[in-house]
Short mmCIF file of C-alpha atoms and ligand atoms in Angstrom, two decimals:
data_model
loop_
_atom_site.label_atom_id
_atom_site.label_comp_id
_atom_site.label_asym_id
_atom_site.label_seq_id
_atom_site.Cartn_x
_atom_site.Cartn_y
_atom_site.Cartn_z
CA UNK A 746 3.60 -16.66 5.23
CA UNK A 747 4.78 -18.13 1.95
CA UNK A 748 3.31 -15.25 -0.03
CA UNK A 749 5.28 -12.94 2.18
CA UNK A 750 8.49 -14.91 1.67
CA UNK A 751 7.85 -14.87 -2.10
CA UNK A 752 7.61 -11.07 -1.92
CA UNK A 753 10.92 -11.01 -0.05
CA UNK A 754 12.50 -13.17 -2.76
CA UNK A 755 11.08 -10.89 -5.44
CA UNK A 756 12.56 -7.91 -3.56
CA UNK A 757 16.00 -9.49 -3.43
CA UNK A 758 15.80 -10.42 -7.13
CA UNK A 759 14.68 -6.90 -8.05
CA UNK A 760 17.80 -5.58 -6.31
CA UNK A 761 19.91 -7.92 -8.44
CA UNK A 762 18.30 -6.46 -11.56
CA UNK A 763 15.78 -9.19 -12.32
CA UNK A 764 12.32 -8.27 -13.64
CA UNK A 765 9.23 -10.44 -13.53
CA UNK A 766 8.53 -12.68 -16.55
CA UNK A 767 5.00 -13.29 -17.79
CA UNK A 768 5.38 -17.04 -18.25
CA UNK A 769 7.86 -19.77 -17.27
CA UNK A 770 9.16 -20.18 -20.84
CA UNK A 771 10.18 -16.51 -20.91
CA UNK A 772 12.11 -16.76 -17.65
CA UNK A 773 15.86 -17.05 -17.07
CA UNK A 774 15.24 -17.96 -13.45
CA UNK A 775 12.40 -19.98 -11.90
CA UNK A 776 12.15 -20.25 -8.12
CA UNK A 777 9.51 -22.41 -6.48
CA UNK A 778 8.51 -21.46 -2.98
CA UNK A 779 7.18 -24.57 -1.27
CA UNK A 780 5.01 -25.36 1.72
CA UNK A 781 5.18 -28.63 3.63
CA UNK A 782 2.41 -28.15 6.18
CA UNK A 783 0.41 -30.84 4.45
CA UNK A 784 1.42 -33.90 2.47
CA UNK A 785 1.78 -33.93 -1.32
CA UNK A 786 4.00 -30.82 -1.34
CA UNK A 787 6.96 -33.01 -2.24
CA UNK A 788 5.00 -34.78 -4.90
CA UNK A 789 3.83 -31.50 -6.45
CA UNK A 790 7.36 -30.10 -6.51
CA UNK A 791 8.75 -33.19 -8.24
CA UNK A 792 6.05 -33.08 -10.87
CA UNK A 793 6.27 -29.30 -11.41
CA UNK A 794 10.06 -29.25 -11.68
CA UNK A 795 9.90 -32.44 -13.75
CA UNK A 796 7.66 -30.69 -16.25
CA UNK A 797 10.27 -27.94 -16.65
CA UNK A 798 12.87 -30.43 -17.94
CA UNK A 799 12.26 -29.84 -21.68
CA UNK A 800 12.50 -26.08 -21.09
CA UNK A 801 15.83 -26.50 -19.29
CA UNK A 802 17.11 -28.66 -22.17
CA UNK A 803 16.17 -25.97 -24.69
CA UNK A 804 17.55 -23.21 -22.52
CA UNK A 805 20.59 -24.50 -20.61
CA UNK A 806 21.26 -21.14 -18.91
CA UNK A 807 17.85 -21.31 -17.19
CA UNK A 808 18.28 -21.56 -13.41
CA UNK A 809 15.69 -23.57 -11.48
CA UNK A 810 15.57 -23.39 -7.70
CA UNK A 811 13.38 -24.76 -4.91
CA UNK A 812 13.02 -22.87 -1.63
CA UNK A 813 10.79 -22.82 1.44
CA UNK A 814 9.71 -25.49 3.91
CA UNK A 815 10.05 -28.52 1.65
CA UNK A 816 13.54 -27.39 0.65
CA UNK A 817 14.38 -27.04 4.35
CA UNK A 818 13.13 -30.54 4.97
CA UNK A 819 14.58 -32.34 1.93
CA UNK A 820 17.80 -30.40 1.19
CA UNK A 821 20.31 -32.48 -0.83
CA UNK A 822 17.70 -35.16 -1.48
CA UNK A 823 15.96 -32.77 -3.89
CA UNK A 824 19.20 -32.13 -5.80
CA UNK A 825 19.83 -35.88 -6.03
CA UNK A 826 16.30 -36.66 -7.09
CA UNK A 827 16.03 -33.94 -9.75
CA UNK A 828 19.21 -33.75 -11.88
CA UNK A 829 18.12 -30.60 -13.74
CA UNK A 830 17.47 -28.68 -10.51
CA UNK A 831 20.15 -26.03 -9.89
CA UNK A 832 19.66 -24.99 -6.30
CA UNK A 833 17.83 -25.65 -3.06
CA UNK A 834 17.45 -22.99 -0.36
CA UNK A 835 15.84 -23.31 3.07
CA UNK A 836 13.48 -21.09 5.04
CA UNK A 837 16.26 -19.00 6.53
CA UNK A 838 18.50 -18.81 3.47
CA UNK A 839 16.95 -15.92 1.59
CA UNK A 840 19.83 -13.59 2.39
CA UNK A 841 22.19 -16.00 0.64
CA UNK A 842 20.16 -16.01 -2.57
CA UNK A 843 22.50 -13.66 -4.51
CA UNK A 844 25.48 -15.88 -3.73
CA UNK A 845 23.56 -19.09 -4.45
CA UNK A 846 22.40 -17.75 -7.80
CA UNK A 847 25.93 -16.73 -8.74
CA UNK A 848 27.12 -20.26 -7.93
CA UNK A 849 24.26 -21.80 -9.92
CA UNK A 850 25.18 -19.62 -12.91
CA UNK A 851 28.71 -21.08 -12.69
CA UNK A 852 27.28 -24.59 -12.70
CA UNK A 853 27.76 -25.23 -8.96
CA UNK A 854 24.67 -26.98 -7.68
CA UNK A 855 24.11 -26.19 -4.03
CA UNK A 856 21.69 -26.93 -1.26
CA UNK A 857 21.75 -24.32 1.51
CA UNK A 858 19.46 -25.05 4.43
CA UNK A 859 20.86 -23.42 7.57
CA UNK A 860 18.97 -24.14 10.78
CA UNK A 861 16.32 -21.45 11.27
CA UNK A 862 17.91 -18.90 13.59
CA UNK A 863 16.64 -18.42 17.10
CA UNK A 864 17.19 -14.69 17.01
CA UNK A 865 17.06 -12.12 14.30
CA UNK A 866 15.05 -12.02 11.14
CA UNK A 867 16.67 -10.42 8.10
CA UNK A 868 15.48 -6.96 7.20
CA UNK A 869 12.64 -7.45 4.84
CA UNK A 870 11.22 -6.20 1.61
CA UNK A 871 13.79 -4.44 -0.46
CA UNK A 872 13.30 -2.71 -3.76
CA UNK A 873 9.62 -3.56 -4.13
CA UNK A 874 6.74 -1.15 -4.36
CA UNK A 875 3.85 -2.41 -2.26
CA UNK A 876 0.29 -2.66 -3.52
CA UNK A 877 -2.75 -1.45 -1.64
CA UNK A 878 -2.40 -4.37 0.75
CA UNK A 879 0.83 -5.61 2.28
CA UNK A 880 1.98 -8.19 4.80
CA UNK A 881 4.49 -7.78 7.59
CA UNK A 882 5.96 -10.59 9.68
CA UNK A 883 6.03 -9.89 13.40
CA UNK A 884 7.27 -13.27 14.54
CA UNK A 885 8.49 -16.50 13.02
CA UNK A 886 8.59 -20.12 14.01
CA UNK A 887 6.53 -21.84 16.69
CA UNK A 888 7.09 -23.50 20.06
CA UNK A 889 3.69 -25.13 20.39
CA UNK A 890 4.46 -28.51 18.85
CA UNK A 891 0.87 -29.49 18.11
CA UNK A 892 1.17 -33.21 17.52
CA UNK A 893 0.25 -33.12 13.80
CA UNK A 894 2.36 -30.13 12.79
CA UNK A 895 5.68 -29.80 10.97
CA UNK A 896 6.04 -26.02 11.39
CA UNK A 897 8.31 -26.03 14.49
CA UNK A 898 10.70 -28.33 12.62
CA UNK A 899 10.89 -26.46 9.32
CA UNK A 900 10.40 -22.90 10.55
CA UNK A 901 12.28 -23.29 13.80
CA UNK A 902 11.63 -22.03 17.31
CA UNK A 903 9.53 -19.00 18.00
CA UNK A 904 11.23 -15.61 17.69
CA UNK A 905 9.79 -12.10 17.62
CA UNK A 906 11.06 -9.27 15.47
CA UNK A 907 12.22 -6.16 17.34
CA UNK A 908 9.32 -3.69 17.56
CA UNK A 909 11.32 -0.71 16.18
CA UNK A 910 12.12 -2.72 13.04
CA UNK A 911 8.44 -3.62 12.57
CA UNK A 912 7.39 0.00 13.07
CA UNK A 913 9.93 1.14 10.52
CA UNK A 914 8.71 -1.35 7.94
CA UNK A 915 5.04 -0.50 8.50
CA UNK A 916 5.72 3.24 8.25
CA UNK A 917 7.71 2.74 5.03
CA UNK A 918 4.93 0.62 3.53
CA UNK A 919 2.25 3.16 4.46
CA UNK A 920 4.32 5.94 3.01
CA UNK A 921 4.76 3.98 -0.24
CA UNK A 922 0.98 3.61 -0.57
CA UNK A 923 -0.04 0.49 1.36
CA UNK A 924 -3.39 1.15 3.07
CA UNK A 925 -4.05 -2.24 4.62
CA UNK A 926 -1.47 -4.30 6.46
CA UNK A 927 -1.77 -7.86 7.68
CA UNK A 928 0.58 -8.80 10.49
CA UNK A 929 1.84 -12.37 10.22
CA UNK A 930 3.02 -14.97 12.67
CA UNK A 931 2.31 -18.63 13.46
CA UNK A 932 1.00 -17.43 16.80
CA UNK A 933 0.95 -13.64 16.93
CA UNK A 934 -0.41 -13.72 20.48
CA UNK A 935 2.91 -14.85 21.86
CA UNK A 936 4.71 -11.86 20.32
CA UNK A 937 7.12 -10.20 22.76
CA UNK A 938 9.71 -7.54 21.96
CA UNK A 939 12.93 -8.74 23.62
CA UNK A 940 14.05 -5.25 24.61
CA UNK A 941 10.93 -3.33 25.64
CA UNK A 942 8.78 -6.39 26.53
CA UNK A 943 6.01 -4.92 24.34
CA UNK A 944 3.35 -7.61 23.77
CA UNK A 945 1.05 -8.16 20.79
CA UNK A 946 -1.88 -5.97 21.92
CA UNK A 947 0.65 -3.19 22.64
CA UNK A 948 2.26 -3.63 19.24
CA UNK A 949 -1.11 -3.59 17.51
CA UNK A 950 -2.10 -0.34 19.22
CA UNK A 951 1.22 1.23 18.30
CA UNK A 952 0.94 0.20 14.64
CA UNK A 953 -2.61 1.53 14.52
CA UNK A 954 -1.18 5.02 15.08
CA UNK A 955 0.93 4.95 11.89
CA UNK A 956 -0.22 7.79 9.60
CA UNK A 957 -1.48 6.80 6.15
CA UNK A 958 -2.47 3.33 7.29
CA UNK A 959 -6.21 2.67 7.20
CA UNK A 960 -6.68 -0.98 8.02
CA UNK A 961 -4.94 -3.54 10.13
CA UNK A 962 -5.49 -7.30 10.25
CA UNK A 963 -3.42 -10.11 11.73
CA UNK A 964 -3.10 -13.87 11.59
CA UNK A 965 -2.83 -16.39 13.26
CA UNK A 966 -4.10 -16.35 16.84
CA UNK A 967 -3.74 -19.50 18.90
CA UNK A 968 -6.94 -19.79 20.97
CA UNK A 969 -5.07 -20.70 24.16
CA UNK A 970 -3.15 -17.41 24.05
CA UNK A 971 -5.96 -15.02 23.08
CA UNK A 972 -6.05 -12.44 25.87
CA UNK A 973 -8.77 -10.07 27.12
CA UNK A 974 -6.33 -7.23 26.38
CA UNK A 975 -6.21 -8.18 22.71
CA UNK A 976 -10.00 -8.10 22.58
CA UNK A 977 -9.92 -4.64 24.19
CA UNK A 978 -7.42 -3.29 21.66
CA UNK A 979 -9.46 -4.75 18.79
CA UNK A 980 -12.58 -3.10 20.15
CA UNK A 981 -11.03 0.29 20.81
CA UNK A 982 -8.77 0.77 17.78
CA UNK A 983 -10.78 1.92 14.78
CA UNK A 984 -8.08 0.74 12.36
CA UNK A 985 -8.08 -2.84 13.62
CA UNK A 986 -10.64 -4.67 11.46
CA UNK A 987 -13.46 -6.80 12.83
CA UNK A 988 -11.98 -10.07 11.67
CA UNK A 989 -10.27 -12.82 13.62
CA UNK A 990 -8.81 -16.14 12.54
CA UNK A 991 -8.98 -18.48 15.51
CA UNK A 992 -8.18 -22.05 14.38
CA UNK A 993 -10.00 -24.61 16.49
CA UNK A 994 -8.81 -27.78 14.62
CA UNK A 995 -11.48 -30.07 16.14
CA UNK A 996 -14.70 -29.92 18.13
CA UNK A 997 -13.92 -33.06 20.13
CA UNK A 998 -12.17 -32.86 23.52
CA UNK A 999 -10.54 -36.23 23.00
CA UNK A 1000 -9.06 -35.21 19.65
CA UNK A 1001 -8.04 -31.75 20.91
CA UNK A 1002 -6.11 -33.41 23.75
CA UNK A 1003 -4.39 -35.79 21.32
CA UNK A 1004 -3.52 -32.82 19.12
CA UNK A 1005 -1.95 -31.10 22.16
CA UNK A 1006 -3.77 -27.85 21.49
CA UNK A 1007 -3.92 -26.72 25.11
CA UNK A 1008 -7.67 -25.98 25.26
CA UNK A 1009 -10.91 -27.93 25.11
CA UNK A 1010 -14.22 -27.29 23.38
CA UNK A 1011 -15.69 -25.51 26.39
CA UNK A 1012 -12.78 -23.14 26.76
CA UNK A 1013 -12.79 -22.36 23.06
CA UNK A 1014 -16.50 -21.58 23.13
CA UNK A 1015 -16.04 -19.36 26.21
CA UNK A 1016 -13.41 -17.33 24.35
CA UNK A 1017 -15.70 -16.95 21.35
CA UNK A 1018 -18.45 -15.72 23.63
CA UNK A 1019 -16.16 -13.18 25.30
CA UNK A 1020 -15.01 -11.84 21.93
CA UNK A 1021 -18.52 -11.57 20.53
CA UNK A 1022 -19.77 -9.77 23.59
CA UNK A 1023 -17.24 -6.99 22.99
CA UNK A 1024 -17.17 -7.18 19.16
CA UNK A 1025 -20.63 -8.15 17.93
CA UNK A 1026 -19.79 -7.52 14.25
CA UNK A 1027 -16.68 -9.65 14.27
CA UNK A 1028 -16.24 -12.20 11.48
CA UNK A 1029 -14.65 -15.30 12.89
CA UNK A 1030 -12.55 -17.72 10.85
CA UNK A 1031 -11.15 -21.13 11.69
CA UNK A 1032 -9.18 -24.17 10.55
CA UNK A 1033 -10.38 -27.73 11.03
CA UNK A 1034 -8.53 -30.99 10.45
CA UNK A 1035 -10.69 -34.03 9.71
CA UNK A 1036 -9.49 -37.61 10.14
CA UNK A 1037 -6.88 -37.11 12.86
CA UNK A 1038 -5.64 -40.62 13.87
CA UNK A 1039 -8.35 -42.32 15.92
CA UNK A 1040 -11.03 -39.70 15.16
CA UNK A 1041 -14.34 -41.57 15.56
CA UNK A 1042 -17.57 -40.72 13.80
CA UNK A 1043 -18.77 -39.25 17.10
CA UNK A 1044 -15.61 -37.07 17.35
CA UNK A 1045 -16.18 -35.87 13.81
CA UNK A 1046 -19.78 -35.02 14.60
CA UNK A 1047 -18.51 -32.84 17.46
CA UNK A 1048 -16.59 -30.83 14.86
CA UNK A 1049 -19.72 -30.54 12.74
CA UNK A 1050 -21.80 -29.41 15.68
CA UNK A 1051 -19.15 -26.87 16.67
CA UNK A 1052 -19.43 -25.31 13.22
CA UNK A 1053 -23.15 -24.81 13.71
CA UNK A 1054 -22.73 -23.61 17.28
CA UNK A 1055 -20.11 -20.95 16.48
CA UNK A 1056 -21.18 -20.03 12.96
CA UNK A 1057 -17.77 -19.33 11.42
CA UNK A 1058 -17.60 -16.84 8.58
CA UNK A 1059 -14.51 -18.40 7.02
CA UNK A 1060 -13.30 -21.97 7.28
CA UNK A 1061 -10.21 -23.69 5.98
CA UNK A 1062 -10.54 -27.45 6.31
CA UNK A 1063 -8.01 -30.17 5.68
CA UNK A 1064 -7.66 -33.93 5.63
CA UNK A 1065 -5.13 -35.00 8.23
CA UNK A 1066 -1.81 -36.09 6.73
CA UNK A 1067 1.33 -37.50 8.39
CA UNK A 1068 4.25 -35.09 8.55
CA UNK A 1069 7.89 -35.95 9.19
CA UNK A 1070 8.90 -35.51 12.88
CA UNK A 1071 5.32 -34.74 13.98
CA UNK A 1072 4.33 -36.98 16.91
CA UNK A 1073 0.91 -37.87 15.50
CA UNK A 1074 2.54 -39.64 12.55
CA UNK A 1075 3.54 -42.39 15.02
CA UNK A 1076 -0.03 -42.93 16.26
CA UNK A 1077 -2.01 -46.01 15.35
CA UNK A 1078 -5.60 -45.98 14.08
CA UNK A 1079 -4.96 -43.95 10.97
CA UNK A 1080 -8.11 -43.37 8.95
CA UNK A 1081 -8.53 -44.28 5.31
CA UNK A 1082 -8.43 -41.66 2.57
CA UNK A 1083 -12.01 -42.54 1.82
CA UNK A 1084 -13.26 -41.75 5.33
CA UNK A 1085 -11.24 -38.54 5.43
CA UNK A 1086 -12.60 -37.42 2.05
CA UNK A 1087 -16.17 -38.19 3.10
CA UNK A 1088 -15.80 -36.22 6.33
CA UNK A 1089 -14.17 -33.30 4.55
CA UNK A 1090 -17.03 -33.13 2.05
CA UNK A 1091 -19.64 -33.22 4.79
CA UNK A 1092 -17.84 -30.51 6.73
CA UNK A 1093 -17.46 -28.26 3.71
CA UNK A 1094 -21.10 -28.72 2.71
CA UNK A 1095 -22.16 -27.70 6.22
CA UNK A 1096 -19.87 -24.66 6.09
CA UNK A 1097 -21.31 -23.54 2.74
CA UNK A 1098 -24.78 -23.50 4.29
CA UNK A 1099 -23.49 -21.50 7.26
CA UNK A 1100 -21.58 -18.99 5.09
CA UNK A 1101 -24.62 -18.49 2.89
CA UNK A 1102 -26.89 -17.92 5.89
CA UNK A 1103 -24.46 -15.40 7.44
CA UNK A 1104 -24.02 -13.60 4.12
CA UNK A 1105 -27.79 -13.38 3.61
CA UNK A 1106 -28.08 -11.76 7.03
CA UNK A 1107 -25.84 -8.96 5.77
CA UNK A 1108 -28.46 -7.75 3.27
CA UNK A 1109 -29.60 -4.23 4.15
CA UNK A 1110 -26.42 -3.31 6.01
CA UNK A 1111 -24.11 -0.56 4.79
CA UNK A 1112 -20.48 -1.66 4.71
CA UNK A 1113 -17.24 0.27 4.48
CA UNK A 1114 -15.33 -1.27 1.56
CA UNK A 1115 -11.70 -0.84 0.51
CA UNK A 1116 -11.91 -0.97 -3.29
CA UNK A 1117 -9.24 -3.32 -4.62
CA UNK A 1118 -9.91 -3.44 -8.36
CA UNK A 1119 -12.27 -4.76 -11.03
CA UNK A 1120 -14.49 -7.69 -10.00
CA UNK A 1121 -13.53 -11.14 -11.32
CA UNK A 1122 -16.55 -11.19 -13.60
CA UNK A 1123 -18.80 -8.47 -14.91
CA UNK A 1124 -17.92 -5.27 -16.73
CA UNK A 1125 -17.97 -2.07 -14.76
CA UNK A 1126 -18.11 -3.99 -11.52
CA UNK A 1127 -15.63 -3.43 -8.75
CA UNK A 1128 -14.53 -5.67 -5.91
CA UNK A 1129 -13.28 -4.87 -2.46
CA UNK A 1130 -13.37 -6.07 1.11
CA UNK A 1131 -15.55 -5.07 3.99
CA UNK A 1132 -14.08 -4.40 7.42
CA UNK A 1133 -14.92 -7.99 8.36
CA UNK A 1134 -12.94 -9.20 5.35
CA UNK A 1135 -15.88 -10.25 3.18
CA UNK A 1136 -15.58 -9.78 -0.60
CA UNK A 1137 -18.10 -7.21 -1.84
CA UNK A 1138 -18.88 -6.74 -5.57
CA UNK A 1139 -20.70 -3.64 -6.81
CA UNK A 1140 -21.01 -1.37 -9.87
CA UNK A 1141 -18.87 1.76 -9.85
CA UNK A 1142 -16.28 3.80 -11.76
CA UNK A 1143 -12.60 2.74 -11.82
CA UNK A 1144 -11.53 5.96 -10.08
CA UNK A 1145 -12.78 4.43 -6.85
CA UNK A 1146 -10.03 1.81 -6.83
CA UNK A 1147 -7.71 2.36 -3.89
CA UNK A 1148 -10.26 4.27 -1.84
CA UNK A 1149 -12.85 3.57 0.85
CA UNK A 1150 -16.55 3.64 -0.11
CA UNK A 1151 -19.86 2.84 1.55
CA UNK A 1152 -21.81 0.00 -0.07
CA UNK A 1153 -25.36 -1.10 0.74
CA UNK A 1154 -25.52 -4.91 0.67
CA UNK A 1155 -28.24 -6.24 -1.63
CA UNK A 1156 -27.46 -9.95 -1.90
CA UNK A 1157 -25.55 -12.60 0.03
CA UNK A 1158 -23.85 -15.50 -1.81
CA UNK A 1159 -21.73 -18.37 -0.45
CA UNK A 1160 -18.37 -16.67 -0.97
CA UNK A 1161 -19.19 -13.01 -1.45
CA UNK A 1162 -21.68 -10.18 -1.11
CA UNK A 1163 -23.25 -8.00 -3.80
CA UNK A 1164 -24.09 -4.40 -3.13
CA UNK A 1165 -24.96 -0.93 -4.39
CA UNK A 1166 -22.63 2.03 -4.04
CA UNK A 1167 -24.06 4.64 -1.67
CA UNK A 1168 -23.98 8.19 -3.05
CA UNK A 1169 -21.89 10.49 -0.92
N1 LIG B 1594 -0.05 -21.60 13.39
C1 LIG B 1594 -1.33 -21.82 12.90
C2 LIG B 1594 -1.43 -22.88 11.83
C3 LIG B 1594 -0.38 -23.05 10.79
S1 LIG B 1594 -0.58 -24.44 9.75
C4 LIG B 1594 -2.23 -22.25 14.04
O1 LIG B 1594 -1.79 -22.86 15.00
O2 LIG B 1594 -3.40 -22.02 13.94
C5 LIG B 1594 -2.14 -24.06 8.97
C6 LIG B 1594 -3.16 -25.11 9.15
O3 LIG B 1594 -2.80 -26.30 8.48
C7 LIG B 1594 -3.42 -25.56 10.58
O4 LIG B 1594 -4.23 -24.68 11.29
C8 LIG B 1594 -4.03 -26.92 10.40
O5 LIG B 1594 -5.44 -26.83 10.31
C9 LIG B 1594 -3.46 -27.40 9.07
N2 LIG B 1594 -2.50 -28.48 9.27
C10 LIG B 1594 -1.31 -28.41 9.91
N3 LIG B 1594 -0.71 -29.63 9.93
C11 LIG B 1594 -1.55 -30.49 9.30
C12 LIG B 1594 -1.49 -31.90 9.01
N4 LIG B 1594 -0.49 -32.65 9.38
N5 LIG B 1594 -2.55 -32.43 8.33
C13 LIG B 1594 -3.60 -31.66 7.95
N6 LIG B 1594 -3.70 -30.35 8.20
C14 LIG B 1594 -2.69 -29.76 8.88
FE1 LIG B 1595 1.71 -25.80 14.05
FE2 LIG B 1595 0.45 -25.70 16.38
FE3 LIG B 1595 2.49 -24.06 15.94
FE4 LIG B 1595 0.19 -23.68 14.65
S1 LIG B 1595 0.51 -23.54 16.87
S2 LIG B 1595 2.24 -23.67 13.76
S3 LIG B 1595 -0.51 -25.75 14.31
S4 LIG B 1595 2.61 -26.29 16.07
#
């Protein structure tokens, strides 16, 4: 979501005539896009902007701004706390950036954090040429109010973009060369076009018909709202990739209830079973929070056992942290940093074993790979993603970049696969 907002900012700046600098000390304008889903965001922003102070002293015309969720949350406090900061802009203030920058250039320090709107999302992505992969927001905000989460407070209530606007943006991106699009929303499953009542599976099917587009992914799906119809569309639309992010957060019923997630372990597992029955090659991803207030060792072990039971391909795991407004921050029985760190390590170690085992099982398969560019290491090696979203490295000529190839998998590692290009 933040990457997408950064691209929107870059688009607006490009329209104003700005070009991208290679390093902060070459820039006339530095904007930080912040996230506040977990703690320490504030801390990081203060230290990052603090470190820019000597640069600002050397270069007084430099404009430094902070945007995004933390800006939404802190507003004026950031301007007060950081005297060399020029502007603060909230999550729904991007359209005002030109005006805010003009004011900053005149020495007027402003914080603009309008309440996230309940309807309407500004038309996105101006003046930027997309790469091979692009993101498109379908909905913003969230009404779920999970007890640990700050998103409904900083991103506002849930609102869906009109379907015609989404279709227009996707078509324009495909025409400009984007081949893979990821649809974004805090809970894409509750998408609903206000006018036509089109739902998310319907939207997905419609987008899959856009010419020039090869691959479609989406994130995030709340497990409680995952419908059989979505599974059907995923199974029947060739362009919808076999990858699903379905954050479970905990394997313990007690903790899931305290988190207010709206499902229990049994119901989550039943959904996973239904999906796998229809989509046997699906790669499943998840998020887990360790150390929710009151999480016992037995609760934590339920999360560990869930990992083994489901066998997730991708896992993002986090130590619980208190967030402003979130109900869980008022709970007693907070766990120590030490316990949280120990549990996180154990969870991640378990996941590495699982990822490695799944990746080793891929050896011998032939995968369709969208070639994204040179591999991180190794001359003459290319990297791309399989339909399931796994990184595949293989030897091949640069001309293949931007195209689809077939790769025979020869080795499975923890975070990626190695393979051999199949001759056509
Ligand atoms: N809308 C998405 C999640 C958005 S936040 C969903 O419901 O799945 C991304 C992830 O950050 C969450 O899935 C959760 O695992 C983590 N997270 C959110 N609040 C947190 C907190 N207070 N402490 C630790 N992790 C948190
Ligand atoms: Fe946060 Fe829950 Fe909404 Fe996800 S569904 S954004 S975790 S409140």
